Amino acid sequence: MPKIKTNRIFFLLIVWVCAQTINAQDERRFETSKQLDIFNAIVKEVEMFYVDSVEVDKMVRQGVDAMLRGLDPYTEYFPEQDVDKLTSIATGEYGGIGAYIRLRNEGVIITEPFEGMPAQLAGLKAGDLILAIDTIDVSKFSSDRVSELLKGAPNSKLTVTVRRPGEKNTRKFDIIRKQVSLNPITYYGVYGNKTGYICQEGFNEKTAQAVKTAFEDLKQNQQINSLILDLRNNGGGILEAAVQIANLFVPKGQEIVSTRGKINQRDRIYRTSLNPVDTIMPIAILINGISASSSEILAGALQDLDRAVLIGERSFGKGLVQTPRELPYDGMVKITISKYFIPSGRCIQQMDYSHRNPDGTVSAIPDSLTSVFYTSKGRPVRDGGGLRPDFEVEEPKMPTMMYYLSQRSPIADLSLFDYVTEWVQAHPTIPPAEEFVYPDEDYESFKTYLKNKKFTYDRQSERVLKSLKEIAGVEGFLDENQALFDEMEAKLTPDLDRDLERYKDQVKQIISEEIVNRYYFQRGEMIEILKNDPVLEKALRVLEDQELYRMTLSAPKGNETPEKTNLAILERK
């Protein structure tokens, strides 16, 4: 075929492809415009003709939220009045008094003032019921509304009126707001044979420097020879912070994570840009099912680079990246734009939001469909389903009763919180957090306290049994199995005396944590938590066993897997 004719055919082919692409883009634009016109028309028709009055802004907001929830849980709309929430996530800062608050039946209470922040320095305490802010009566306000009033420009003044438990008269506190900076390092110290420990909370603009400062203090002043980085219950934050922390422990120029999405021009490769602080010291990273996002980037990158061992439970499995985009009227949308891939090339995203079940639910990617990737030394690792730890340590399962006792649970009735408030009022001081022991005799008084408060709690097993009985009745199996159901019901019915004794150690633990927090804040609470922490103990044993640590990060020989190698070494020990 003549060359000119070939070139002409090639040119026509290019023109045809471009035309098809343009047509497809035009069709998408038309469809988008069409659906927006329909939505706009529906809102107008409902606002004009619906039988009752309609709050259009709330209706549209519900529609937007439902639309975004249909994509994934991380794509969110922030109207103008909520944009500061998005900003504080990135910076870890906001103007206010520095305290956690919570709504209960009688109103909004202070649940935890932050150490060194205006609320604590002014004298506000956990349990204080907020009655007024300046001249505004807030006794019937929601916690969100109270939070808005407590926040404000740094150096601005406010007066908070509260009623303290057990007191008839109110108290007034004049407070000057300041820039509240959430410390990303809850606690750090030394354990075992010169092993440093850093508990990290979140990933914001200041996290990497905070980790560096803590690590350098431990290394230079405490002469640690190994490090534990605790990322349990750390839901993540900004991606760049994870890269910067990884940079402390791996050489300059090392790829930590890459992102890939719909728009190729926005794909990025994140590499370390500075000289590291230490590339040799043995590191263990603690993870669990709540460790997500940037936590998984940091832990996964150091696992893929054979720079750290992971200990604990499988992580959450969030392999998606969000970015904020500006909207009209000063709003913003935080939108998922890409997936991230750690150095081995794997993405650890667990839920497949692109394929939903007929009922709208989303399923996790089964282990059987995950693929094998390899670390820098040839250790096999898998994508999907989060990060699998090198040493799995199952954390104790929390019985249902504990969710009703712990004040950090959304379903708690705060009986334990109120008990601790009274206990603290009767004990002006306690020993240092490292030495504190909650007495058994006080536990007996706590049991009496719960009974007098008529504390009740539900159980999942009881509700499931009730549903099962209803189904058995419909299907005609209930009468012949009534005795069996009665026996199961008797065993599954909540028994406060039995359960308070059965779970005594766990209940005493959360009482101790709450008490120590009142005197020594988050730092003291972490010290109390770590006193009986099986995951920390496992990490200390692994780091102190140099052969085990080295073999864990070595390439398996022949058909040997890392798990088999670790087991064999432990058996020899």
Coordinates of N, CA, C and O in Angstrom, one line a residue, residues 100-112 125-131 138-144 146 163-166 404-407 409-422 425 449-450 453 455 514 518:
Y100 N -13.7 18.7 75.5 CA -14.7 17.8 74.9 C -16.0 18.1 75.7 O -16.0 18.2 76.9
I101 N -17.1 18.1 74.9 CA -18.4 18.3 75.5 C -19.4 17.2 75.0 O -19.1 16.6 74.0
R102 N -20.5 17.0 75.7 CA -21.4 16.0 75.4 C -22.8 16.3 75.8 O -23.0 16.9 76.9
L103 N -23.8 16.0 75.0 CA -25.2 16.2 75.4 C -25.7 15.0 76.2 O -25.6 13.9 75.8
R104 N -26.4 15.4 77.3 CA -27.1 14.3 78.1 C -28.5 14.9 78.4 O -28.8 16.0 78.0
N105 N -29.3 14.2 79.2 CA -30.7 14.6 79.4 C -30.9 16.0 79.9 O -31.7 16.7 79.5
E106 N -30.1 16.3 80.9 CA -30.2 17.6 81.5 C -29.5 18.8 80.8 O -29.7 19.9 81.2
G107 N -28.7 18.5 79.8 CA -28.1 19.5 79.0 C -26.7 19.1 78.5 O -26.3 17.9 78.6
V108 N -25.9 20.0 78.1 CA -24.5 19.8 77.6 C -23.5 19.9 78.8 O -23.5 20.8 79.6
I109 N -22.7 18.9 78.9 CA -21.7 18.8 80.0 C -20.3 18.8 79.4 O -20.0 18.5 78.3
I110 N -19.3 19.3 80.3 CA -17.9 19.1 80.0 C -17.5 17.7 80.3 O -17.8 17.2 81.4
T111 N -17.0 17.0 79.3 CA -16.5 15.6 79.6 C -15.0 15.5 79.8 O -14.6 14.6 80.4
E112 N -14.3 16.4 79.1 CA -12.8 16.3 79.3 C -12.2 17.6 78.9 O -12.1 18.0 77.7
K125 N -14.3 21.6 85.1 CA -13.9 20.2 85.3 C -14.9 19.3 84.6 O -16.1 19.7 84.2
A126 N -14.5 18.1 84.4 CA -15.4 17.1 83.8 C -16.6 16.9 84.7 O -16.5 16.8 85.9
G127 N -17.8 16.9 84.1 CA -19.1 16.8 84.8 C -19.8 18.1 85.0 O -21.0 18.2 85.3
D128 N -19.1 19.3 84.7 CA -19.8 20.6 84.8 C -20.9 20.7 83.7 O -20.6 20.5 82.6
L129 N -22.1 21.1 84.2 CA -23.2 21.3 83.3 C -23.2 22.7 82.8 O -23.3 23.7 83.6
I130 N -23.1 23.0 81.5 CA -23.1 24.3 80.9 C -24.5 24.9 80.8 O -25.3 24.4 80.1
L131 N -24.7 26.0 81.6 CA -26.0 26.6 81.6 C -26.1 27.8 80.7 O -27.1 28.1 80.1
V138 N -28.1 28.4 77.4 CA -27.8 27.2 76.5 C -28.3 25.9 77.1 O -28.0 24.9 76.6
S139 N -29.1 26.0 78.1 CA -29.6 24.8 78.8 C -30.4 23.9 77.9 O -30.4 22.7 78.2
K140 N -31.0 24.4 76.8 CA -31.8 23.5 75.9 C -31.1 23.3 74.6 O -31.7 22.8 73.7
F141 N -29.8 23.8 74.5 CA -29.1 23.7 73.2 C -28.5 22.4 72.9 O -28.3 21.6 73.8
S142 N -28.3 22.1 71.6 CA -27.6 20.9 71.2 C -26.1 21.1 71.5 O -25.6 22.2 71.7
S143 N -25.4 20.0 71.5 CA -23.9 20.1 71.7 C -23.2 20.8 70.6 O -22.3 21.6 70.8
D144 N -23.8 20.7 69.3 CA -23.2 21.4 68.2 C -23.3 22.9 68.4 O -22.4 23.7 68.1
V146 N -23.8 24.6 71.2 CA -22.9 25.0 72.3 C -21.5 25.1 71.9 O -20.7 26.0 72.2
R163 N -23.1 24.5 86.4 CA -23.5 23.9 87.7 C -22.6 22.6 87.9 O -22.7 21.7 87.1
R164 N -21.9 22.6 89.0 CA -21.1 21.5 89.3 C -21.9 20.4 90.0 O -22.7 20.7 90.9
P165 N -21.7 19.1 89.7 CA -22.4 18.0 90.4 C -22.3 18.1 91.9 O -21.2 18.4 92.4
G166 N -23.4 18.0 92.5 CA -23.4 18.0 94.0 C -23.5 19.4 94.6 O -23.6 19.6 95.8
Y404 N -21.9 0.4 77.3 CA -22.9 1.3 78.1 C -22.2 1.9 79.3 O -22.7 2.9 79.8
L405 N -21.0 1.5 79.6 CA -20.3 2.1 80.7 C -19.3 3.1 80.3 O -19.1 4.2 81.0
S406 N -18.6 2.9 79.2 CA -17.5 3.8 78.8 C -18.1 5.1 78.3 O -18.9 5.1 77.4
Q407 N -17.6 6.2 78.8 CA -18.2 7.5 78.4 C -17.8 7.9 77.0 O -18.4 8.8 76.4
S409 N -18.2 5.9 74.5 CA -19.2 5.2 73.6 C -20.4 6.1 73.4 O -20.9 6.7 74.3
P410 N -20.9 6.1 72.2 CA -22.1 7.0 71.9 C -23.3 6.5 72.6 O -24.3 7.2 72.7
I411 N -23.4 5.2 73.0 CA -24.6 4.7 73.7 C -24.4 4.6 75.2 O -25.3 4.1 75.9
A412 N -23.3 5.2 75.7 CA -23.1 5.1 77.2 C -24.2 6.0 77.9 O -24.6 7.0 77.4
D413 N -24.6 5.5 79.1 CA -25.6 6.3 79.9 C -24.9 7.2 80.9 O -25.5 7.9 81.7
L414 N -23.5 7.1 80.9 CA -22.6 7.9 81.7 C -22.7 7.6 83.2 O -22.4 8.4 84.0
S415 N -23.2 6.4 83.6 CA -23.2 6.1 85.0 C -21.8 6.0 85.6 O -21.6 6.5 86.7
L416 N -20.9 5.4 84.8 CA -19.5 5.3 85.2 C -18.9 6.7 85.3 O -18.2 7.0 86.2
F417 N -19.2 7.5 84.3 CA -18.7 8.9 84.3 C -19.1 9.6 85.6 O -18.3 10.3 86.2
D418 N -20.4 9.5 86.0 CA -20.9 10.2 87.2 C -20.3 9.6 88.4 O -20.0 10.3 89.4
Y419 N -20.1 8.3 88.4 CA -19.4 7.7 89.6 C -18.0 8.2 89.8 O -17.6 8.6 90.9
V420 N -17.2 8.3 88.7 CA -15.9 8.8 88.8 C -15.9 10.3 89.2 O -15.0 10.7 90.0
T421 N -16.9 11.1 88.7 CA -17.0 12.5 89.2 C -17.1 12.6 90.7 O -16.4 13.4 91.3
E422 N -18.0 11.7 91.2 CA -18.1 11.7 92.7 C -16.9 11.2 93.4 O -16.5 11.7 94.4
Q425 N -14.3 13.9 93.5 CA -14.6 15.0 94.5 C -14.2 14.5 95.9 O -13.9 15.4 96.7
Y449 N -23.3 1.4 93.6 CA -23.7 2.6 92.9 C -24.5 2.3 91.7 O -25.6 3.0 91.4
L450 N -24.1 1.4 90.8 CA -24.8 1.0 89.6 C -26.2 0.5 89.9 O -27.2 0.8 89.2
K453 N -28.5 3.2 90.9 CA -28.8 4.0 89.7 C -29.7 3.3 88.7 O -30.1 3.9 87.7
F455 N -28.9 0.9 86.8 CA -28.2 0.8 85.5 C -28.7 -0.4 84.7 O -28.8 -1.5 85.2
E514 N -10.5 6.3 83.5 CA -11.2 7.6 83.6 C -10.8 8.4 84.8 O -10.7 9.6 84.8
R518 N -8.8 12.3 84.9 CA -9.2 13.5 85.6 C -8.1 14.2 86.2 O -8.1 15.5 86.4

